[in-house]
Amino acid sequence: TLFRSNLGDYYGPSDALTDITFCEYRMAHDHFIEYIDTNDPCELDHLIAILYRKRKRFLSIRKLFPSFDGQSRRIFTAKSNPQYLEKRKKKISRFPWHYRYGIFLWFAGCEEYLKTGNPTINGHEIDFSQIYKSTGSGSSTDIGLIGILFGLAETKVFGSLEETDNQNLYDVLLRLYQVTLQMKETDIHHGTH
């Protein structure tokens, strides 16, 4: 999605967040929750600054290489220079309020879709609500998405902590879905519910 303003063009994620990394999602999600809790516009601006970025330099040339990943936005990782994020946030804070709030509503819709929708991936309909039902929330050991990151990185399914964080969100969700189904099957075999 393109967000055009007198402050420049910013490119956002695809529909249903299909082209973002786990890092982008977990960081955006944290600011999304903080914005809901505090109503602080800085949190909303951080959410948008994580998701909406300038176009990659030399994109037309990059597209010619076989290694091109299809991403037009500049890369964002946990190791990205936080000064760039803050500069982008300051610019975004000057965007009209209704645009910024519209992005918040769009992200809220994506969150709802992840929790209740049934995306079709490789011809299979996936019920991601199974993940949310099994994880629960509010337990004293629950440290949220960062806990999921550590847990997955520990298994080395996607590689190191950094590699796991930079994995596509849907790959991570599919792995969590697979683990959830395996746990349920184990519970059935052992007679627990």
Short mmCIF file of C-alpha atoms in Angstrom, two decimals:
data_model
loop_
_atom_site.label_atom_id
_atom_site.label_comp_id
_atom_site.label_asym_id
_atom_site.label_seq_id
_atom_site.Cartn_x
_atom_site.Cartn_y
_atom_site.Cartn_z
CA THR A 1 0.00 0.00 0.00
CA LEU A 2 1.22 3.46 -0.89
CA PHE A 3 0.71 6.37 1.46
CA ARG A 4 1.44 9.60 -0.40
CA SER A 5 1.82 12.95 1.33
CA ASN A 6 3.64 16.23 0.94
CA LEU A 7 6.26 14.67 3.24
CA GLY A 8 7.01 11.92 0.73
CA ASP A 9 5.81 8.51 -0.30
CA TYR A 10 5.63 5.72 2.25
CA TYR A 11 4.99 2.11 1.40
CA GLY A 12 3.09 -0.18 3.73
CA PRO A 13 2.50 -3.90 3.96
CA SER A 14 0.27 -5.99 1.74
CA ASP A 15 -3.28 -6.94 2.70
CA ALA A 16 -3.55 -9.09 5.85
CA LEU A 17 0.13 -8.41 6.62
CA THR A 18 1.22 -11.22 4.29
CA ASP A 19 4.58 -9.66 3.48
CA ILE A 20 5.93 -8.54 6.86
CA THR A 21 8.48 -10.18 9.08
CA PHE A 22 7.84 -11.47 12.56
CA CYS A 23 10.01 -8.59 13.84
CA GLU A 24 7.85 -5.97 12.11
CA TYR A 25 4.70 -7.60 13.42
CA ARG A 26 5.79 -8.03 17.03
CA MET A 27 7.10 -4.47 17.28
CA ALA A 28 4.05 -2.97 15.54
CA HIS A 29 1.78 -5.13 17.70
CA ASP A 30 3.43 -3.84 20.89
CA HIS A 31 2.79 -0.21 19.86
CA PHE A 32 -0.75 -1.12 18.76
CA ILE A 33 -1.53 -2.53 22.23
CA GLU A 34 0.14 0.45 23.94
CA TYR A 35 -1.94 2.84 21.85
CA ILE A 36 -5.13 1.03 22.84
CA ASP A 37 -4.10 1.11 26.51
CA THR A 38 -2.84 4.71 26.66
CA ASN A 39 -4.39 6.53 23.70
CA ASP A 40 -0.96 8.14 23.26
CA PRO A 41 -0.57 9.29 19.62
CA CYS A 42 3.20 8.63 19.85
CA GLU A 43 2.41 4.91 20.07
CA LEU A 44 0.27 5.13 16.94
CA ASP A 45 3.02 7.03 15.13
CA HIS A 46 5.54 4.33 16.11
CA LEU A 47 3.17 1.63 14.80
CA ILE A 48 2.90 3.42 11.45
CA ALA A 49 6.64 4.19 11.28
CA ILE A 50 7.43 0.49 11.65
CA LEU A 51 5.03 -0.57 8.90
CA TYR A 52 5.33 2.35 6.46
CA ARG A 53 8.73 3.04 5.02
CA LYS A 54 10.37 4.62 2.01
CA ARG A 55 10.94 2.63 -1.12
CA LYS A 56 14.24 0.74 -1.49
CA ARG A 57 16.91 2.60 -3.41
CA PHE A 58 17.53 1.41 -6.98
CA LEU A 59 14.37 -0.71 -6.85
CA SER A 60 13.98 -0.94 -10.62
CA ILE A 61 17.49 -2.44 -10.85
CA ARG A 62 17.00 -4.72 -7.80
CA LYS A 63 13.91 -6.21 -9.44
CA LEU A 64 16.10 -7.57 -12.25
CA PHE A 65 18.12 -9.80 -9.90
CA PRO A 66 16.98 -13.39 -9.24
CA SER A 67 17.51 -12.79 -5.51
CA PHE A 68 14.90 -9.98 -5.40
CA ASP A 69 12.44 -10.83 -2.60
CA GLY A 70 9.52 -8.78 -3.94
CA GLN A 71 9.78 -6.18 -1.18
CA SER A 72 9.67 -2.56 -2.29
CA ARG A 73 10.01 -1.11 1.23
CA ARG A 74 13.35 -0.52 2.89
CA ILE A 75 14.34 -3.29 5.29
CA PHE A 76 13.38 -3.07 8.95
CA THR A 77 14.86 -5.39 11.55
CA ALA A 78 15.42 -5.35 15.30
CA LYS A 79 18.93 -4.12 14.51
CA SER A 80 17.75 -1.21 12.33
CA ASN A 81 19.07 2.13 13.46
CA PRO A 82 16.46 3.45 15.94
CA GLN A 83 17.26 7.01 14.86
CA TYR A 84 15.73 6.30 11.45
CA LEU A 85 12.58 5.00 13.10
CA GLU A 86 12.37 8.14 15.27
CA LYS A 87 12.87 10.42 12.25
CA ARG A 88 10.14 8.58 10.37
CA LYS A 89 7.86 8.76 13.42
CA LYS A 90 8.32 12.54 13.61
CA LYS A 91 7.37 12.94 9.95
CA ILE A 92 4.40 10.61 10.35
CA SER A 93 3.17 12.59 13.36
CA ARG A 94 2.55 15.47 10.94
CA PHE A 95 0.29 13.39 8.69
CA PRO A 96 -3.42 14.21 8.97
CA TRP A 97 -5.05 12.50 11.93
CA HIS A 98 -7.71 10.72 9.88
CA TYR A 99 -5.02 8.97 7.78
CA ARG A 100 -3.14 7.84 10.86
CA TYR A 101 -6.30 6.63 12.56
CA GLY A 102 -7.33 4.85 9.35
CA ILE A 103 -4.06 2.89 9.45
CA PHE A 104 -4.79 2.00 13.08
CA LEU A 105 -8.22 0.65 12.07
CA TRP A 106 -6.69 -1.27 9.18
CA PHE A 107 -4.11 -2.85 11.51
CA ALA A 108 -6.89 -3.68 14.00
CA GLY A 109 -8.70 -5.45 11.15
CA CYS A 110 -5.55 -7.41 10.31
CA GLU A 111 -5.20 -8.42 13.97
CA GLU A 112 -8.80 -9.63 14.00
CA TYR A 113 -8.25 -11.54 10.76
CA LEU A 114 -5.21 -13.31 12.22
CA LYS A 115 -7.23 -14.33 15.29
CA THR A 116 -10.47 -15.35 13.60
CA GLY A 117 -9.93 -15.60 9.85
CA ASN A 118 -9.12 -18.70 7.84
CA PRO A 119 -6.48 -17.77 5.26
CA THR A 120 -5.80 -20.22 2.48
CA ILE A 121 -2.11 -21.08 2.30
CA ASN A 122 -0.80 -23.51 -0.32
CA GLY A 123 -4.37 -24.64 -1.01
CA HIS A 124 -5.15 -25.36 2.65
CA GLU A 125 -7.49 -23.33 4.81
CA ILE A 126 -5.73 -22.56 8.09
CA ASP A 127 -7.61 -21.76 11.29
CA PHE A 128 -5.14 -19.55 13.16
CA SER A 129 -7.65 -19.14 15.99
CA GLN A 130 -6.28 -22.49 17.23
CA ILE A 131 -3.02 -20.74 18.11
CA TYR A 132 -4.75 -18.06 20.14
CA LYS A 133 -6.97 -20.56 21.95
CA SER A 134 -4.01 -22.69 22.98
CA THR A 135 -1.70 -19.93 24.16
CA GLY A 136 -4.13 -18.12 26.41
CA SER A 137 -2.89 -14.95 28.06
CA GLY A 138 -2.29 -13.42 31.39
CA SER A 139 -0.23 -16.22 32.91
CA SER A 140 2.74 -15.13 34.98
CA THR A 141 5.13 -16.82 32.53
CA ASP A 142 3.60 -15.20 29.45
CA ILE A 143 6.03 -12.71 27.93
CA GLY A 144 4.14 -12.31 24.69
CA LEU A 145 5.58 -12.27 21.22
CA ILE A 146 9.15 -11.99 22.42
CA GLY A 147 8.62 -15.26 24.30
CA ILE A 148 7.39 -16.88 21.09
CA LEU A 149 10.49 -15.56 19.31
CA PHE A 150 12.81 -17.04 21.95
CA GLY A 151 10.95 -20.35 21.91
CA LEU A 152 11.09 -20.72 18.14
CA ALA A 153 14.73 -19.63 17.96
CA GLU A 154 15.57 -22.25 20.57
CA THR A 155 14.22 -24.97 18.26
CA LYS A 156 16.35 -23.64 15.35
CA VAL A 157 13.47 -24.29 12.93
CA PHE A 158 14.16 -20.95 11.24
CA GLY A 159 17.73 -20.60 12.45
CA SER A 160 19.14 -18.15 14.95
CA LEU A 161 17.17 -15.60 16.98
CA GLU A 162 17.83 -12.97 14.30
CA GLU A 163 16.87 -15.30 11.44
CA THR A 164 13.66 -16.26 13.23
CA ASP A 165 12.81 -12.61 13.85
CA ASN A 166 13.33 -11.82 10.16
CA GLN A 167 11.15 -14.73 8.98
CA ASN A 168 7.85 -13.97 7.26
CA LEU A 169 5.01 -13.59 9.79
CA TYR A 170 2.90 -16.27 8.11
CA ASP A 171 5.77 -18.78 8.21
CA VAL A 172 5.98 -18.23 11.97
CA LEU A 173 2.20 -18.50 12.37
CA LEU A 174 2.17 -21.73 10.34
CA ARG A 175 4.86 -23.20 12.58
CA LEU A 176 2.89 -22.21 15.70
CA TYR A 177 -0.23 -23.72 14.12
CA GLN A 178 1.64 -26.96 13.42
CA VAL A 179 2.96 -27.14 16.99
CA THR A 180 -0.53 -26.41 18.37
CA LEU A 181 -2.05 -29.25 16.33
CA GLN A 182 0.75 -31.61 17.42
CA MET A 183 0.15 -30.72 21.08
CA LYS A 184 -3.59 -31.34 20.72
CA GLU A 185 -2.95 -34.69 19.07
CA THR A 186 -0.54 -35.64 21.87
CA ASP A 187 -3.17 -34.64 24.45
CA ILE A 188 -5.77 -36.82 22.71
CA HIS A 189 -3.38 -39.82 22.64
CA HIS A 190 -2.64 -39.35 26.34
CA GLY A 191 -6.31 -38.92 27.22
CA THR A 192 -6.12 -35.29 28.40
CA HIS A 193 -8.41 -32.50 27.24
#
